[in-house]
Amino acid sequence: MSDIWWSLPLTMLVFFGARRVAARVKISLLNPLLISMAVIIPLLLLMQMPYARYFQGSAILNQLLQPAVVALALPLYEQMHQIRARWKSIIGVCFIGSMTAMISGTAIALWMGATPQIAATIMPKSVTTPIAMAVSATLGGIPAISAICVLIAGVLGAVFGHMLLNLLKIRSKASRGLAIGNASHALGTARCSELDYQEGAYSSLALVICGIITSLLAPFLFPLLMHFWR
């Protein structure tokens, strides 16, 4: 452990430096997570340091992930009066979004020649990592690859999500937040919270509801899709 004491300070230094760059340049493609990955991965390859060993030194950051996700409930609570007034629409949007994400990802994977195992791995790509890994394991997928799919979906949503919404001229904060939270889970929600407090609240709500819907319906939907595909 002593030989990787530098893992935690390096991670924090790179991330906060990336945040300063992103705040100064204001280009969505320069997402702090992307910049951090672009710096740390080459360093690990250059040092021939296995990721598992590097992770040991900064595991505390991973342990803080769950409290950070729980903290997203604060803006949600503060927007509760608006959420109560729109709860039917919100649940409907999240249901349609979850079904679309699961069906489209699985269908495209199968259409491109993926095995049922890989299709099951991709199916829960649009929910937060712990749920996606649990759902993937239940369906017979590969949880580790599901985590990578979740990361890719989150980064793409955080980087390009608002650009697409602006292009489509979608201005409603509720619509923007629900769309990003639906497709890009925690990473997209974090981006929404940076840009607008209310948008972040709706994105947090979508993250939770879509996670519940996916975990409940995926075990029934996947066999049904496989039956029709065959």
PDB file of C-alpha atoms in Angstrom:
ATOM      1  CA  MET A   1       0.000   0.000   0.000  1.00  0.00           C
ATOM      2  CA  SER A   2       2.845   2.382   0.875  1.00  0.00           C
ATOM      3  CA  ASP A   3       4.233   2.328  -2.639  1.00  0.00           C
ATOM      4  CA  ILE A   4       0.990   3.700  -4.086  1.00  0.00           C
ATOM      5  CA  TRP A   5       0.402   6.487  -1.551  1.00  0.00           C
ATOM      6  CA  TRP A   6       0.512   8.894  -4.486  1.00  0.00           C
ATOM      7  CA  SER A   7      -2.612   7.403  -6.124  1.00  0.00           C
ATOM      8  CA  LEU A   8      -5.160   9.471  -4.198  1.00  0.00           C
ATOM      9  CA  PRO A   9      -3.399  12.869  -4.449  1.00  0.00           C
ATOM     10  CA  LEU A  10      -2.673  12.257  -8.141  1.00  0.00           C
ATOM     11  CA  THR A  11      -6.321  11.475  -8.855  1.00  0.00           C
ATOM     12  CA  MET A  12      -7.542  14.560  -6.988  1.00  0.00           C
ATOM     13  CA  LEU A  13      -4.900  16.818  -8.527  1.00  0.00           C
ATOM     14  CA  VAL A  14      -5.717  15.699 -12.067  1.00  0.00           C
ATOM     15  CA  PHE A  15      -9.483  15.946 -11.559  1.00  0.00           C
ATOM     16  CA  PHE A  16      -9.489  19.411  -9.981  1.00  0.00           C
ATOM     17  CA  GLY A  17      -7.043  20.587 -12.613  1.00  0.00           C
ATOM     18  CA  ALA A  18      -9.383  19.199 -15.284  1.00  0.00           C
ATOM     19  CA  ARG A  19     -12.315  21.038 -13.694  1.00  0.00           C
ATOM     20  CA  ARG A  20     -10.424  24.315 -13.861  1.00  0.00           C
ATOM     21  CA  VAL A  21      -9.613  23.719 -17.509  1.00  0.00           C
ATOM     22  CA  ALA A  22     -13.244  22.860 -18.293  1.00  0.00           C
ATOM     23  CA  ALA A  23     -14.529  25.925 -16.421  1.00  0.00           C
ATOM     24  CA  ARG A  24     -12.106  28.245 -18.197  1.00  0.00           C
ATOM     25  CA  VAL A  25     -12.424  26.872 -21.735  1.00  0.00           C
ATOM     26  CA  LYS A  26     -16.191  26.120 -21.544  1.00  0.00           C
ATOM     27  CA  ILE A  27     -16.179  23.470 -24.259  1.00  0.00           C
ATOM     28  CA  SER A  28     -18.496  20.568 -23.487  1.00  0.00           C
ATOM     29  CA  LEU A  29     -16.097  18.078 -25.064  1.00  0.00           C
ATOM     30  CA  LEU A  30     -13.547  18.955 -22.364  1.00  0.00           C
ATOM     31  CA  ASN A  31     -15.451  17.117 -19.662  1.00  0.00           C
ATOM     32  CA  PRO A  32     -13.400  16.778 -16.413  1.00  0.00           C
ATOM     33  CA  LEU A  33     -13.858  12.998 -16.431  1.00  0.00           C
ATOM     34  CA  LEU A  34     -12.633  12.704 -20.019  1.00  0.00           C
ATOM     35  CA  ILE A  35      -9.623  14.917 -19.326  1.00  0.00           C
ATOM     36  CA  SER A  36      -8.766  12.929 -16.182  1.00  0.00           C
ATOM     37  CA  MET A  37      -8.942   9.646 -18.086  1.00  0.00           C
ATOM     38  CA  ALA A  38      -6.808  11.065 -20.882  1.00  0.00           C
ATOM     39  CA  VAL A  39      -4.105  11.993 -18.339  1.00  0.00           C
ATOM     40  CA  ILE A  40      -4.185   9.073 -15.888  1.00  0.00           C
ATOM     41  CA  ILE A  41      -4.532   6.134 -18.314  1.00  0.00           C
ATOM     42  CA  PRO A  42      -1.341   6.990 -20.292  1.00  0.00           C
ATOM     43  CA  LEU A  43       0.492   7.530 -16.979  1.00  0.00           C
ATOM     44  CA  LEU A  44      -0.498   4.069 -15.752  1.00  0.00           C
ATOM     45  CA  LEU A  45       0.515   2.515 -19.074  1.00  0.00           C
ATOM     46  CA  LEU A  46       3.847   4.343 -18.991  1.00  0.00           C
ATOM     47  CA  MET A  47       4.511   3.176 -15.428  1.00  0.00           C
ATOM     48  CA  GLN A  48       3.207  -0.334 -16.212  1.00  0.00           C
ATOM     49  CA  MET A  49       0.954   0.003 -13.181  1.00  0.00           C
ATOM     50  CA  PRO A  50      -2.070  -2.366 -13.147  1.00  0.00           C
ATOM     51  CA  TYR A  51      -5.331  -0.518 -12.611  1.00  0.00           C
ATOM     52  CA  ALA A  52      -6.270  -2.771  -9.678  1.00  0.00           C
ATOM     53  CA  ARG A  53      -3.094  -1.704  -7.853  1.00  0.00           C
ATOM     54  CA  TYR A  54      -3.640   1.957  -8.634  1.00  0.00           C
ATOM     55  CA  PHE A  55      -7.234   1.638  -7.414  1.00  0.00           C
ATOM     56  CA  GLN A  56      -6.085   0.384  -3.987  1.00  0.00           C
ATOM     57  CA  GLY A  57      -4.507   3.717  -3.248  1.00  0.00           C
ATOM     58  CA  SER A  58      -7.625   5.757  -4.082  1.00  0.00           C
ATOM     59  CA  ALA A  59     -10.373   3.311  -3.067  1.00  0.00           C
ATOM     60  CA  ILE A  60     -11.761   5.885  -0.643  1.00  0.00           C
ATOM     61  CA  LEU A  61     -13.016   7.909  -3.606  1.00  0.00           C
ATOM     62  CA  ASN A  62     -15.049   4.932  -4.769  1.00  0.00           C
ATOM     63  CA  GLN A  63     -16.475   4.566  -1.257  1.00  0.00           C
ATOM     64  CA  LEU A  64     -17.635   8.197  -1.410  1.00  0.00           C
ATOM     65  CA  LEU A  65     -19.623   7.485  -4.589  1.00  0.00           C
ATOM     66  CA  GLN A  66     -22.694   6.228  -2.742  1.00  0.00           C
ATOM     67  CA  PRO A  67     -22.966   9.268  -0.402  1.00  0.00           C
ATOM     68  CA  ALA A  68     -22.481  11.509  -3.447  1.00  0.00           C
ATOM     69  CA  VAL A  69     -25.397   9.836  -5.237  1.00  0.00           C
ATOM     70  CA  VAL A  70     -27.556  10.144  -2.107  1.00  0.00           C
ATOM     71  CA  ALA A  71     -26.698  13.856  -1.972  1.00  0.00           C
ATOM     72  CA  LEU A  72     -28.472  14.275  -5.314  1.00  0.00           C
ATOM     73  CA  ALA A  73     -31.717  13.844  -3.334  1.00  0.00           C
ATOM     74  CA  LEU A  74     -31.373  17.384  -1.904  1.00  0.00           C
ATOM     75  CA  PRO A  75     -32.327  19.296  -5.092  1.00  0.00           C
ATOM     76  CA  LEU A  76     -34.977  16.644  -5.652  1.00  0.00           C
ATOM     77  CA  TYR A  77     -36.529  17.414  -2.272  1.00  0.00           C
ATOM     78  CA  GLU A  78     -36.460  21.150  -2.913  1.00  0.00           C
ATOM     79  CA  GLN A  79     -38.413  20.689  -6.183  1.00  0.00           C
ATOM     80  CA  MET A  80     -40.928  18.307  -4.629  1.00  0.00           C
ATOM     81  CA  HIS A  81     -43.885  20.697  -5.085  1.00  0.00           C
ATOM     82  CA  GLN A  82     -43.393  20.736  -8.863  1.00  0.00           C
ATOM     83  CA  ILE A  83     -42.773  17.006  -8.987  1.00  0.00           C
ATOM     84  CA  ARG A  84     -46.052  16.262  -7.198  1.00  0.00           C
ATOM     85  CA  ALA A  85     -47.935  18.312  -9.760  1.00  0.00           C
ATOM     86  CA  ARG A  86     -46.354  16.425 -12.683  1.00  0.00           C
ATOM     87  CA  TRP A  87     -45.827  12.931 -11.297  1.00  0.00           C
ATOM     88  CA  LYS A  88     -47.929  11.150 -13.946  1.00  0.00           C
ATOM     89  CA  SER A  89     -46.028  12.765 -16.807  1.00  0.00           C
ATOM     90  CA  ILE A  90     -42.690  12.121 -15.107  1.00  0.00           C
ATOM     91  CA  ILE A  91     -43.356   8.410 -14.585  1.00  0.00           C
ATOM     92  CA  GLY A  92     -44.650   8.100 -18.155  1.00  0.00           C
ATOM     93  CA  VAL A  93     -41.542   9.751 -19.592  1.00  0.00           C
ATOM     94  CA  CYS A  94     -39.223   7.593 -17.488  1.00  0.00           C
ATOM     95  CA  PHE A  95     -41.100   4.418 -18.427  1.00  0.00           C
ATOM     96  CA  ILE A  96     -40.929   5.174 -22.150  1.00  0.00           C
ATOM     97  CA  GLY A  97     -37.288   6.235 -21.865  1.00  0.00           C
ATOM     98  CA  SER A  98     -36.278   3.099 -19.949  1.00  0.00           C
ATOM     99  CA  MET A  99     -38.069   0.795 -22.378  1.00  0.00           C
ATOM    100  CA  THR A 100     -36.538   2.599 -25.366  1.00  0.00           C
ATOM    101  CA  ALA A 101     -33.039   2.390 -23.893  1.00  0.00           C
ATOM    102  CA  MET A 102     -33.313  -1.312 -23.105  1.00  0.00           C
ATOM    103  CA  ILE A 103     -34.980  -2.370 -26.358  1.00  0.00           C
ATOM    104  CA  SER A 104     -32.843  -0.238 -28.680  1.00  0.00           C
ATOM    105  CA  GLY A 105     -29.525  -1.225 -27.116  1.00  0.00           C
ATOM    106  CA  THR A 106     -30.372  -4.928 -27.096  1.00  0.00           C
ATOM    107  CA  ALA A 107     -31.849  -4.911 -30.613  1.00  0.00           C
ATOM    108  CA  ILE A 108     -28.877  -3.066 -32.123  1.00  0.00           C
ATOM    109  CA  ALA A 109     -26.431  -5.455 -30.421  1.00  0.00           C
ATOM    110  CA  LEU A 110     -28.286  -8.508 -31.737  1.00  0.00           C
ATOM    111  CA  TRP A 111     -28.635  -6.969 -35.202  1.00  0.00           C
ATOM    112  CA  MET A 112     -24.851  -6.459 -35.305  1.00  0.00           C
ATOM    113  CA  GLY A 113     -24.275 -10.116 -34.471  1.00  0.00           C
ATOM    114  CA  ALA A 114     -23.739  -9.984 -30.698  1.00  0.00           C
ATOM    115  CA  THR A 115     -24.240 -13.115 -28.638  1.00  0.00           C
ATOM    116  CA  PRO A 116     -27.115 -13.236 -26.105  1.00  0.00           C
ATOM    117  CA  GLN A 117     -24.554 -12.763 -23.341  1.00  0.00           C
ATOM    118  CA  ILE A 118     -23.261  -9.515 -24.859  1.00  0.00           C
ATOM    119  CA  ALA A 119     -26.825  -8.337 -25.554  1.00  0.00           C
ATOM    120  CA  ALA A 120     -27.672  -8.942 -21.877  1.00  0.00           C
ATOM    121  CA  THR A 121     -24.538  -7.019 -20.934  1.00  0.00           C
ATOM    122  CA  ILE A 122     -25.562  -3.985 -23.000  1.00  0.00           C
ATOM    123  CA  MET A 123     -29.246  -3.924 -22.033  1.00  0.00           C
ATOM    124  CA  PRO A 124     -28.899  -1.988 -18.716  1.00  0.00           C
ATOM    125  CA  LYS A 125     -26.389   0.559 -20.101  1.00  0.00           C
ATOM    126  CA  SER A 126     -28.519   3.613 -19.277  1.00  0.00           C
ATOM    127  CA  VAL A 127     -28.834   3.174 -15.509  1.00  0.00           C
ATOM    128  CA  THR A 128     -26.319   3.844 -12.763  1.00  0.00           C
ATOM    129  CA  THR A 129     -23.437   1.375 -12.393  1.00  0.00           C
ATOM    130  CA  PRO A 130     -24.472  -0.691  -9.324  1.00  0.00           C
ATOM    131  CA  ILE A 131     -27.948  -1.345 -10.772  1.00  0.00           C
ATOM    132  CA  ALA A 132     -26.578  -2.050 -14.253  1.00  0.00           C
ATOM    133  CA  MET A 133     -24.092  -4.599 -12.931  1.00  0.00           C
ATOM    134  CA  ALA A 134     -26.752  -6.351 -10.836  1.00  0.00           C
ATOM    135  CA  VAL A 135     -29.217  -6.479 -13.749  1.00  0.00           C
ATOM    136  CA  SER A 136     -26.506  -7.714 -16.115  1.00  0.00           C
ATOM    137  CA  ALA A 137     -25.578 -10.544 -13.757  1.00  0.00           C
ATOM    138  CA  THR A 138     -29.249 -11.526 -13.432  1.00  0.00           C
ATOM    139  CA  LEU A 139     -29.627 -11.716 -17.220  1.00  0.00           C
ATOM    140  CA  GLY A 140     -26.456 -13.733 -17.704  1.00  0.00           C
ATOM    141  CA  GLY A 141     -24.366 -10.822 -18.949  1.00  0.00           C
ATOM    142  CA  ILE A 142     -20.888  -9.660 -17.958  1.00  0.00           C
ATOM    143  CA  PRO A 143     -21.139  -7.059 -15.145  1.00  0.00           C
ATOM    144  CA  ALA A 144     -17.638  -5.633 -15.691  1.00  0.00           C
ATOM    145  CA  ILE A 145     -18.400  -4.856 -19.343  1.00  0.00           C
ATOM    146  CA  SER A 146     -21.793  -3.443 -18.328  1.00  0.00           C
ATOM    147  CA  ALA A 147     -19.940  -0.973 -16.098  1.00  0.00           C
ATOM    148  CA  ILE A 148     -17.896   0.163 -19.110  1.00  0.00           C
ATOM    149  CA  CYS A 149     -21.071   0.552 -21.187  1.00  0.00           C
ATOM    150  CA  VAL A 150     -22.583   2.661 -18.406  1.00  0.00           C
ATOM    151  CA  LEU A 151     -19.467   4.840 -18.342  1.00  0.00           C
ATOM    152  CA  ILE A 152     -19.587   5.352 -22.117  1.00  0.00           C
ATOM    153  CA  ALA A 153     -23.304   6.229 -22.040  1.00  0.00           C
ATOM    154  CA  GLY A 154     -22.738   8.647 -19.165  1.00  0.00           C
ATOM    155  CA  VAL A 155     -19.797  10.422 -20.774  1.00  0.00           C
ATOM    156  CA  LEU A 156     -21.582  10.747 -24.127  1.00  0.00           C
ATOM    157  CA  GLY A 157     -24.655  12.202 -22.412  1.00  0.00           C
ATOM    158  CA  ALA A 158     -22.625  14.586 -20.275  1.00  0.00           C
ATOM    159  CA  VAL A 159     -20.610  15.814 -23.267  1.00  0.00           C
ATOM    160  CA  PHE A 160     -23.172  15.858 -26.081  1.00  0.00           C
ATOM    161  CA  GLY A 161     -26.565  15.720 -24.321  1.00  0.00           C
ATOM    162  CA  HIS A 162     -27.098  19.443 -23.897  1.00  0.00           C
ATOM    163  CA  MET A 163     -25.750  20.161 -27.367  1.00  0.00           C
ATOM    164  CA  LEU A 164     -28.414  17.850 -28.807  1.00  0.00           C
ATOM    165  CA  LEU A 165     -31.175  19.347 -26.646  1.00  0.00           C
ATOM    166  CA  ASN A 166     -30.165  22.860 -27.737  1.00  0.00           C
ATOM    167  CA  LEU A 167     -30.143  21.720 -31.368  1.00  0.00           C
ATOM    168  CA  LEU A 168     -33.683  20.362 -30.927  1.00  0.00           C
ATOM    169  CA  LYS A 169     -34.656  23.655 -29.218  1.00  0.00           C
ATOM    170  CA  ILE A 170     -35.860  21.928 -26.063  1.00  0.00           C
ATOM    171  CA  ARG A 171     -35.868  24.656 -23.390  1.00  0.00           C
ATOM    172  CA  SER A 172     -37.990  23.215 -20.568  1.00  0.00           C
ATOM    173  CA  LYS A 173     -35.791  22.470 -17.561  1.00  0.00           C
ATOM    174  CA  ALA A 174     -37.969  19.507 -16.610  1.00  0.00           C
ATOM    175  CA  SER A 175     -37.713  18.012 -20.106  1.00  0.00           C
ATOM    176  CA  ARG A 176     -33.969  18.547 -20.316  1.00  0.00           C
ATOM    177  CA  GLY A 177     -33.330  17.084 -16.874  1.00  0.00           C
ATOM    178  CA  LEU A 178     -35.522  14.042 -17.420  1.00  0.00           C
ATOM    179  CA  ALA A 179     -33.946  13.353 -20.815  1.00  0.00           C
ATOM    180  CA  ILE A 180     -30.378  13.520 -19.534  1.00  0.00           C
ATOM    181  CA  GLY A 181     -31.082  11.541 -16.354  1.00  0.00           C
ATOM    182  CA  ASN A 182     -32.924   8.939 -18.386  1.00  0.00           C
ATOM    183  CA  ALA A 183     -30.088   8.313 -20.811  1.00  0.00           C
ATOM    184  CA  SER A 184     -26.938   9.237 -18.907  1.00  0.00           C
ATOM    185  CA  HIS A 185     -27.602   8.442 -15.215  1.00  0.00           C
ATOM    186  CA  ALA A 186     -25.225   9.937 -12.605  1.00  0.00           C
ATOM    187  CA  LEU A 187     -22.670  11.503 -14.966  1.00  0.00           C
ATOM    188  CA  GLY A 188     -25.383  13.283 -16.918  1.00  0.00           C
ATOM    189  CA  THR A 189     -27.063  14.333 -13.677  1.00  0.00           C
ATOM    190  CA  ALA A 190     -23.836  15.823 -12.384  1.00  0.00           C
ATOM    191  CA  ARG A 191     -23.546  17.860 -15.581  1.00  0.00           C
ATOM    192  CA  CYS A 192     -27.166  19.021 -15.259  1.00  0.00           C
ATOM    193  CA  SER A 193     -26.544  20.096 -11.654  1.00  0.00           C
ATOM    194  CA  GLU A 194     -23.558  22.173 -12.769  1.00  0.00           C
ATOM    195  CA  LEU A 195     -25.648  24.018 -15.357  1.00  0.00           C
ATOM    196  CA  ASP A 196     -28.977  24.427 -13.592  1.00  0.00           C
ATOM    197  CA  TYR A 197     -30.229  23.460 -10.128  1.00  0.00           C
ATOM    198  CA  GLN A 198     -33.775  22.620 -11.232  1.00  0.00           C
ATOM    199  CA  GLU A 199     -32.551  20.646 -14.220  1.00  0.00           C
ATOM    200  CA  GLY A 200     -30.340  18.642 -11.889  1.00  0.00           C
ATOM    201  CA  ALA A 201     -33.323  17.852  -9.654  1.00  0.00           C
ATOM    202  CA  TYR A 202     -35.335  16.382 -12.518  1.00  0.00           C
ATOM    203  CA  SER A 203     -32.310  14.471 -13.752  1.00  0.00           C
ATOM    204  CA  SER A 204     -31.833  12.988 -10.261  1.00  0.00           C
ATOM    205  CA  LEU A 205     -35.463  11.909 -10.277  1.00  0.00           C
ATOM    206  CA  ALA A 206     -35.121  10.254 -13.686  1.00  0.00           C
ATOM    207  CA  LEU A 207     -31.974   8.467 -12.542  1.00  0.00           C
ATOM    208  CA  VAL A 208     -33.837   6.887  -9.603  1.00  0.00           C
ATOM    209  CA  ILE A 209     -37.084   6.035 -11.428  1.00  0.00           C
ATOM    210  CA  CYS A 210     -35.333   4.601 -14.488  1.00  0.00           C
ATOM    211  CA  GLY A 211     -33.114   2.489 -12.255  1.00  0.00           C
ATOM    212  CA  ILE A 212     -36.184   1.016 -10.559  1.00  0.00           C
ATOM    213  CA  ILE A 213     -38.030   0.432 -13.839  1.00  0.00           C
ATOM    214  CA  THR A 214     -35.021  -1.214 -15.474  1.00  0.00           C
ATOM    215  CA  SER A 215     -34.304  -3.508 -12.522  1.00  0.00           C
ATOM    216  CA  LEU A 216     -37.958  -4.617 -12.395  1.00  0.00           C
ATOM    217  CA  LEU A 217     -38.654  -5.059 -16.122  1.00  0.00           C
ATOM    218  CA  ALA A 218     -35.326  -6.181 -17.612  1.00  0.00           C
ATOM    219  CA  PRO A 219     -35.603  -9.815 -16.344  1.00  0.00           C
ATOM    220  CA  PHE A 220     -38.947 -10.125 -18.162  1.00  0.00           C
ATOM    221  CA  LEU A 221     -38.146  -8.014 -21.218  1.00  0.00           C
ATOM    222  CA  PHE A 222     -34.866  -9.694 -22.169  1.00  0.00           C
ATOM    223  CA  PRO A 223     -36.262 -13.237 -22.619  1.00  0.00           C
ATOM    224  CA  LEU A 224     -39.155 -11.748 -24.590  1.00  0.00           C
ATOM    225  CA  LEU A 225     -36.770  -9.931 -26.953  1.00  0.00           C
ATOM    226  CA  MET A 226     -34.682 -13.080 -27.374  1.00  0.00           C
ATOM    227  CA  HIS A 227     -37.795 -15.092 -28.186  1.00  0.00           C
ATOM    228  CA  PHE A 228     -38.894 -12.692 -30.939  1.00  0.00           C
ATOM    229  CA  TRP A 229     -35.339 -12.356 -32.272  1.00  0.00           C
ATOM    230  CA  ARG A 230     -35.050 -16.086 -32.800  1.00  0.00           C
TER     231      ARG A 230
END
